[in-house]
Tab-separated table of C-alpha atoms in Angstrom:
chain	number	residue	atom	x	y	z
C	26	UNK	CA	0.000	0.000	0.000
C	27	UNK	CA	1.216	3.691	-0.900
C	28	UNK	CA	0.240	6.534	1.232
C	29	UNK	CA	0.623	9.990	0.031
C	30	UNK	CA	0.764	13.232	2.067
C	31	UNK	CA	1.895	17.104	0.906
C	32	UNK	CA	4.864	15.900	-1.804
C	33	UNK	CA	5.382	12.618	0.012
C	34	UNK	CA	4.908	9.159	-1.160
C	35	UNK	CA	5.387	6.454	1.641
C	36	UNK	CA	5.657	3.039	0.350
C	37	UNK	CA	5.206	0.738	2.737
C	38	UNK	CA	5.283	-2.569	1.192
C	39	UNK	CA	9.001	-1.354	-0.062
C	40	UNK	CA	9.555	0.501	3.198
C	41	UNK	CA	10.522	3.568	1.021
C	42	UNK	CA	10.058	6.987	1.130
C	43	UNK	CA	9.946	9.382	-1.513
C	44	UNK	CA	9.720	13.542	-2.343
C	45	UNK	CA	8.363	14.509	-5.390
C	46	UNK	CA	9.459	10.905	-6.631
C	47	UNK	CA	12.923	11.068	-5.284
C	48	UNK	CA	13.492	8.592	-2.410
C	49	UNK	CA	14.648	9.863	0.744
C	50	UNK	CA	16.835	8.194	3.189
C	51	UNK	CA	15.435	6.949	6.663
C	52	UNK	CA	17.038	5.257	8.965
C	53	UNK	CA	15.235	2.116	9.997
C	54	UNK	CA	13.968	3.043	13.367
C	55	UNK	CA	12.648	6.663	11.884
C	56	UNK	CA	11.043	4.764	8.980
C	57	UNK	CA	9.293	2.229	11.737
C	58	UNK	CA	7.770	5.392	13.396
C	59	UNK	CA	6.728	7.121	10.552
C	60	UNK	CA	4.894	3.969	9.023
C	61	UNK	CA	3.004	3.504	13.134
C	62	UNK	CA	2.090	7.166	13.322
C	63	UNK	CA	0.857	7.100	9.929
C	64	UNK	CA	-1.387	3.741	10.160
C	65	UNK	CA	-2.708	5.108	13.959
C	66	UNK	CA	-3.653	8.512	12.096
C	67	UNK	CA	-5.225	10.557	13.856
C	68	UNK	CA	-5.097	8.874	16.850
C	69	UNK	CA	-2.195	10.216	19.192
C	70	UNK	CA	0.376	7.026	20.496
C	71	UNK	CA	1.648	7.753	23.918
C	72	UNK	CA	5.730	7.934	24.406
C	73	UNK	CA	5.216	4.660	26.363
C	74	UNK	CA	3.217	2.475	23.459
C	75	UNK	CA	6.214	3.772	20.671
C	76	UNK	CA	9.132	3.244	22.901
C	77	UNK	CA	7.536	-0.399	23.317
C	78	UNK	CA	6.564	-0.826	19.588
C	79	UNK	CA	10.258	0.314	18.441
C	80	UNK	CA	11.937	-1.470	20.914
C	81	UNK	CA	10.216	-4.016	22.552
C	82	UNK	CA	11.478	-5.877	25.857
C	83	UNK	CA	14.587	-3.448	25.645
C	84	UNK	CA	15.659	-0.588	27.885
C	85	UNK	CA	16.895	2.551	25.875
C	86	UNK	CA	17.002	6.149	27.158
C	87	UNK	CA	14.030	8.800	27.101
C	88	UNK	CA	15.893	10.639	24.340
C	89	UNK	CA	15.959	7.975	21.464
C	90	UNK	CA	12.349	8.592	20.644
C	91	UNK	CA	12.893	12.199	20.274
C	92	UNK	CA	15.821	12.187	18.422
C	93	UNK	CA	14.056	9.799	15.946
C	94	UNK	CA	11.225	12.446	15.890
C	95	UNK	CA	13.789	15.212	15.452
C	96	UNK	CA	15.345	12.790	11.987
C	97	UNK	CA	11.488	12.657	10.728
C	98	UNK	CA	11.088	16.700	11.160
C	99	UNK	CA	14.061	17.316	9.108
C	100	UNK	CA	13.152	14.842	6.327
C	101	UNK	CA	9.731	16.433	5.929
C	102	UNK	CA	10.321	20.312	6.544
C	103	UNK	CA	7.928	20.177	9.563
C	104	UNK	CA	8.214	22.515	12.375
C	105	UNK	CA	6.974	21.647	16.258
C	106	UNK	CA	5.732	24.570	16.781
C	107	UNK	CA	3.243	24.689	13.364
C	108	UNK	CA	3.069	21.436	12.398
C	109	UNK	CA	1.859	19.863	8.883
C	110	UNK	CA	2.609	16.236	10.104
C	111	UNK	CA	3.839	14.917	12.958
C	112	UNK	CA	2.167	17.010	16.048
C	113	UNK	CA	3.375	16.584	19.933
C	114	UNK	CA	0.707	15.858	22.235
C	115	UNK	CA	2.738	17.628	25.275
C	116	UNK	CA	3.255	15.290	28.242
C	117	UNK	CA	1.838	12.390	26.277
C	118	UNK	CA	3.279	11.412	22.575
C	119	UNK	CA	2.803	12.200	19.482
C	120	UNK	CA	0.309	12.123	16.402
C	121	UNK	CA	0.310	12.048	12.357
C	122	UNK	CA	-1.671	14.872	11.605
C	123	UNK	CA	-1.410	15.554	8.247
C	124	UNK	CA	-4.437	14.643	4.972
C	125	UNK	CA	-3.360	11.604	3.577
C	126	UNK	CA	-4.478	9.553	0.387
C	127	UNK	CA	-4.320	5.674	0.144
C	128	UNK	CA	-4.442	3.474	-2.983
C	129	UNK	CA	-7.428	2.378	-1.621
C	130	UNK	CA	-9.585	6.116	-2.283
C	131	UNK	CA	-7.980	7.553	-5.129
C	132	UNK	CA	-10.381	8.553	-7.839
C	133	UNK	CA	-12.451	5.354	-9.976
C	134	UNK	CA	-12.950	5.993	-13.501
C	135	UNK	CA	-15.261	8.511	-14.143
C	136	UNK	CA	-14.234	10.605	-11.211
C	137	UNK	CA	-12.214	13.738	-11.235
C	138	UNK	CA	-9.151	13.632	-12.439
C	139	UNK	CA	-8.179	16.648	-10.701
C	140	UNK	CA	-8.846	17.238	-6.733
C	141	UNK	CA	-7.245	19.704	-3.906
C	142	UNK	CA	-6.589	17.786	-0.297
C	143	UNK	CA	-7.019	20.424	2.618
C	144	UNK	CA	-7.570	19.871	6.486
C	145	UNK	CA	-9.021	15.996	5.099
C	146	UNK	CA	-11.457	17.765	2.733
C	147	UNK	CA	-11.057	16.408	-1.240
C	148	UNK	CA	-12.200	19.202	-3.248
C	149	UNK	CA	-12.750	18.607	-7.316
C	150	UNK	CA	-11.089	20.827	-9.630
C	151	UNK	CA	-13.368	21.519	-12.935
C	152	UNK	CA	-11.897	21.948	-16.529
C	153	UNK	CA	-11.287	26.074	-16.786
C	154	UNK	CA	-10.298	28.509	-13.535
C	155	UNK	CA	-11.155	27.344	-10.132
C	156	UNK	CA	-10.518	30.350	-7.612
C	157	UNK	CA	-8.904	29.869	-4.259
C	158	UNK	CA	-9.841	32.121	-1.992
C	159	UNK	CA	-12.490	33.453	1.045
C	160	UNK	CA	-15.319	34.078	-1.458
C	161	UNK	CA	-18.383	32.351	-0.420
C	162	UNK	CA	-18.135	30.912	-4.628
C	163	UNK	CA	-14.766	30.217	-5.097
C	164	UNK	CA	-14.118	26.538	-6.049
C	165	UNK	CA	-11.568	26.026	-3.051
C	166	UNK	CA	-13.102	28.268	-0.537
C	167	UNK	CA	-10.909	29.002	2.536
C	168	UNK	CA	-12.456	30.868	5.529
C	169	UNK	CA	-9.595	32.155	6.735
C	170	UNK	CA	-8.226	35.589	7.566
C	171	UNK	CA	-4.992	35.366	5.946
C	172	UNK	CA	-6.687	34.265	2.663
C	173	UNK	CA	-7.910	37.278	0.462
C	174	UNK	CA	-11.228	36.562	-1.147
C	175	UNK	CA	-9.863	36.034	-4.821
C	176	UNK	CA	-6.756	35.064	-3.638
C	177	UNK	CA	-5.153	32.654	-6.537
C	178	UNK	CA	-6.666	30.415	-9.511
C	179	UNK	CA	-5.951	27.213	-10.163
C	180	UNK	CA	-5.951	26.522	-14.246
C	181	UNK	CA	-6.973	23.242	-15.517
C	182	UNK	CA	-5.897	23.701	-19.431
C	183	UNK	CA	-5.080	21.692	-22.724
C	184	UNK	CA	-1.620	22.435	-22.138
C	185	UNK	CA	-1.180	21.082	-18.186
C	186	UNK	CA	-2.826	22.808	-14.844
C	187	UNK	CA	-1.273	26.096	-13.467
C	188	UNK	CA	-1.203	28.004	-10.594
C	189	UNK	CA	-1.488	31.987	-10.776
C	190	UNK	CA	-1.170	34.318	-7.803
C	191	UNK	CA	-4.619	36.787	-7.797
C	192	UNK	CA	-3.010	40.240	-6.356
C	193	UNK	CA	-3.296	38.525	-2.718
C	194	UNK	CA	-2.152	40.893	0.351
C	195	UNK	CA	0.112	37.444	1.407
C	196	UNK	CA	1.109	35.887	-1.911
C	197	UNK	CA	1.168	32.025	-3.133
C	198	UNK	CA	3.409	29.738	-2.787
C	199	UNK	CA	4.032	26.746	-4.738
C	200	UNK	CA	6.637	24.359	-3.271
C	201	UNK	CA	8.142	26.654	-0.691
C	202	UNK	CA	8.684	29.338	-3.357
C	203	UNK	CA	6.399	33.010	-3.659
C	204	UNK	CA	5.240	32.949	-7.357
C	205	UNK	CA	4.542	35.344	-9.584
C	206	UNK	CA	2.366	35.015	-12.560
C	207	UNK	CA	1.819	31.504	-13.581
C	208	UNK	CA	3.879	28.263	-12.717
C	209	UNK	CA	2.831	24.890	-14.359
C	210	UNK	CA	2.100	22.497	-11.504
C	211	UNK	CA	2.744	18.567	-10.821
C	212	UNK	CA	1.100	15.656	-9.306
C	213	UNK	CA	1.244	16.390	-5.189
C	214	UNK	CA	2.667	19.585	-5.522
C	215	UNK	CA	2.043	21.784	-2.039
C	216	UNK	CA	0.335	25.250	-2.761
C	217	UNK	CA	0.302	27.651	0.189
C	218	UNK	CA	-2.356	30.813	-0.007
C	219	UNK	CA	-2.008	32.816	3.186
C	220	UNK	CA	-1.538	30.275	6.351
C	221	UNK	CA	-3.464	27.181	4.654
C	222	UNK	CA	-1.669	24.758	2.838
C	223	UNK	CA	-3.131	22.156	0.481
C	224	UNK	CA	-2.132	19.511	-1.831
C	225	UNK	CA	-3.141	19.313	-5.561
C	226	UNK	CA	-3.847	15.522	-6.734
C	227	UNK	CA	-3.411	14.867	-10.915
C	228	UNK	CA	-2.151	11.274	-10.840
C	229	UNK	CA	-0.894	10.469	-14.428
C	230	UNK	CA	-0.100	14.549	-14.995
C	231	UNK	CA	3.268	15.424	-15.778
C	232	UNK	CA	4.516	19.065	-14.893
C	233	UNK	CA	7.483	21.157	-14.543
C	234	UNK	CA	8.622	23.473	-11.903
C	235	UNK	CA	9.120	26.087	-14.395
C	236	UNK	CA	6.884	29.642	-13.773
C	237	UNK	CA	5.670	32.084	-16.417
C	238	UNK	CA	5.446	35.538	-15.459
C	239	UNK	CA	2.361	37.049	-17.264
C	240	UNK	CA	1.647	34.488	-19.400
């Protein structure tokens, strides 16, 4: 079974991980977690039920399972203190809290090919412009303060599916990096708009990182 979250792929039949279809190194112990959190989500696992599931019947110090936590942050660019993934419950464990997508739910045929993951919501993308933004009719509507109304547009076209910044007061972002004007997306790319991220699903899409100022 595959699992996918933001630009991550986690195989675990293969016990690999991958970025934007690049595999990234784990060590064993960090994969193990990863895979446990993942299959509890969104239930939290205390400190005592992982330090038993990655080492069972042996005594190791308080400060493996952090350090292992620690290896996990830095492989996915998550932050403790605003956390897309892997959330502390303080004085108890920790939890996978990040939308994920199985094998098992993608799309059937006859189902969009296109689709936006945010906060566990699958939103459809139509042929044409979709709008992102706090309008009570945009396609992706986000109720949030740092979201402008008509804050960015997402483009399914002929030619591949783009991304375009609308004027927004905080900008779009589109794998880390502020755009502006157009940039042709990618299967599991991660758009920001204001504080919200989301993921955009095309399975079978090909895209390029490459932007398009005005175009």
């Amino acid at each position: 079974m595959e699992i996918t979250f933001g630009a991550f792929r986690l195989d675990l039949a293969a016990r690999q991980l991958f970025r934007d279809g690049a595999e990234i190194h784990l060590s064993p112990k960090a994969f193990e977690l990863l895979r446990v959190l993942v299959e509890s989500r969104p239930r939290a696992l205390s400190k005592a039920e992982l330090q038993e599931h990655l080492w069972p019947a042996t005594f190791v110090t308080e400060s493996n399972l952090p350090m292992l936590v620690a290896e996990l942050r830095r492989v996915l660019d998550d932050r403790p203190k605003n956390p897309r993934f892997l959330r502390t419950v303080h004085g108890f464990g920790y939890a996978f809290c990040g939308p994920t997508m199985t094998d098992a739910v993608r799309p059937a045929a006859g189902a969009p090919s296109y689709w936006v993951i945010c906060e566990g919501r699958e939103i459809a993308l139509n042929p044409g412009a979709n709008v992102v933004g706090r309008d009570a009719d945009a396609a992706v509507r986000l109720d949030r303060p740092t979201v402008s109304r008509r804050h960015a547009r997402i483009v399914v076209a002929p030619d591949g599916v783009w991304l375009e910044d609308l004027g927004s007061k905080n900008g779009t972002r589109l794998r880390g990096s502020r755009i502006d004007g157009r940039a042709r997306m990618a299967d599991a790319d991660e758009v920001q708009v204001g504080s919200v991220r989301f993921t955009v699903r095309m399975p079978g899409a090909s895209g390029s990182t490459q932007t398009a100022s005005g175009q």
